Amino acid sequence: MNIAVIGTGYVGLVTGACFAELGVSVTCIDNDERKIARLNEGVLPIYEPGLEEMVHKNVRQGRLSFTTDLAQGVGRSLVVLIAVGTPPDAEGNADLTFVKQVAAGIGKLLREYKVIVTKSTVPMGTGALIRRIIEENRPSPAPFSVASNPEFLREGSAVEDFMRPNRVVVGTEDSQAAAILKDLYRPLYLIETPFVVTDVVTAEMIKYASNAFLATKISFINEMANLCDRLGADVHDVAKAMGLDNRIGRKFLHPGPGYGGSCFPKDTSAVLAIARAAGYNLKVVEAVIAVNDRQPAHMLEKVRQVIPDGRGRTAAVLGLSFKPNTDDIRESPAIKVIEGLQEMGLKVKAYDPIAMDNARPVLPAVAFCDDEYSTVEGADLLVLATEWNQFRALDLKRVRGLMKSPVVVDLRNIYEPEDMARLGFTYRCVGRPVVSST
């Protein structure tokens, strides 16, 4: 089967490479000439573990190609997946400008039956909008189907999530389209992947509902952690006991500075806007966003507890991306915390294994360092902002010797309070009792 993936951002590139890995012939299309040129040179626009090797392999083996020619990609493909960006507008709605442009372009090229699939996260009713745009632009009444196939890819684990998904959701009112998409995903039947086949608008809703619920779990455990800080309880034990209840589950019960990235902030705002347009207020999602918005301020309060006056002091920050194994700094809590530290008068040094190039334009006053140890050298404060694996096993005796004062604020609860106290650190984390170093 030949397919086209329109958009070579995070979702489109991962989707195209993974389908090629499953033996499908894939043409990835983008109107950004520079991005396509660099992809054809083997340079990827994003960092995702395992993706670069997969792209290079499938290009060499002839199953994956990149082009700016929409006609070429659409013309040879039975299935066309739309994976362009849907950024938030000023009111929090998903901006469908790129989706509409692509739909019009596909319509003008339509000569024979094709399945047009939305892979982008789009508001409920977008499938019907795409159908109408294609019908208005097609030169002749060539048949086509519209389907929704939302992605559930975690940055940092996207390749694994595609190849071994929890489920595949297919939304369509057309039995022929459903059969074609099941055939496209046939290799996943071998690992008994659950398939949910429903109508288009329900598939669109599933994506928003899933992300809103995951964001809810994060904000909920952050609320519990903030309360634990005030009561002297240990949120780790709270989360562990909660997670052992099968009705709740263990995942996403990790307290910290809040969620970020390209999905949760955008999708929670979008589903609020969708609900308001439908005459309904999503009170739970409103609270989730409010909790997340104020969480970095709670983290900065921990800094004030140990360094009331930041003037003339230096903070070392480890981690810039919103989560490990990605270079994505969009809505990153680490960036918000750094900006807060600067407002407190602290000079900031920072290090991240991957994300520093993306962060430099956003944080021009930050001194970026070569590694974690040069970052902490001479610092009055160490802030652990992103839980990269290499930050989980720091040589803490070396860290203590390099720092001007041994003060650590751990926003990811990487270390144990008792261990840090024993090593002589003044240590604060999230939702766990303070242990004195004396």
PDB file of C-alpha atoms in Angstrom, residues 3 15-26 58 63-64:
ATOM      1  CA  ILE A   3       0.325   6.291   1.636  1.00  0.00           C
ATOM      2  CA  THR A  15       3.974   8.343  11.694  1.00  0.00           C
ATOM      3  CA  GLY A  16       5.634   8.219   8.296  1.00  0.00           C
ATOM      4  CA  ALA A  17       8.808   6.551   9.542  1.00  0.00           C
ATOM      5  CA  CYS A  18       6.932   3.957  11.591  1.00  0.00           C
ATOM      6  CA  PHE A  19       4.562   3.005   8.764  1.00  0.00           C
ATOM      7  CA  ALA A  20       7.611   2.608   6.515  1.00  0.00           C
ATOM      8  CA  GLU A  21       9.140   0.358   9.183  1.00  0.00           C
ATOM      9  CA  LEU A  22       5.973  -1.768   8.945  1.00  0.00           C
ATOM     10  CA  GLY A  23       6.594  -2.242   5.212  1.00  0.00           C
ATOM     11  CA  VAL A  24       4.356   0.477   3.788  1.00  0.00           C
ATOM     12  CA  SER A  25       5.559   2.786   1.013  1.00  0.00           C
ATOM     13  CA  VAL A  26       5.368   6.304   2.502  1.00  0.00           C
ATOM     14  CA  ASN A  58      13.787   3.222   5.494  1.00  0.00           C
ATOM     15  CA  ARG A  63      10.111   2.807   1.582  1.00  0.00           C
ATOM     16  CA  LEU A  64      10.303   6.415   2.814  1.00  0.00           C
TER      17      LEU A  64
END
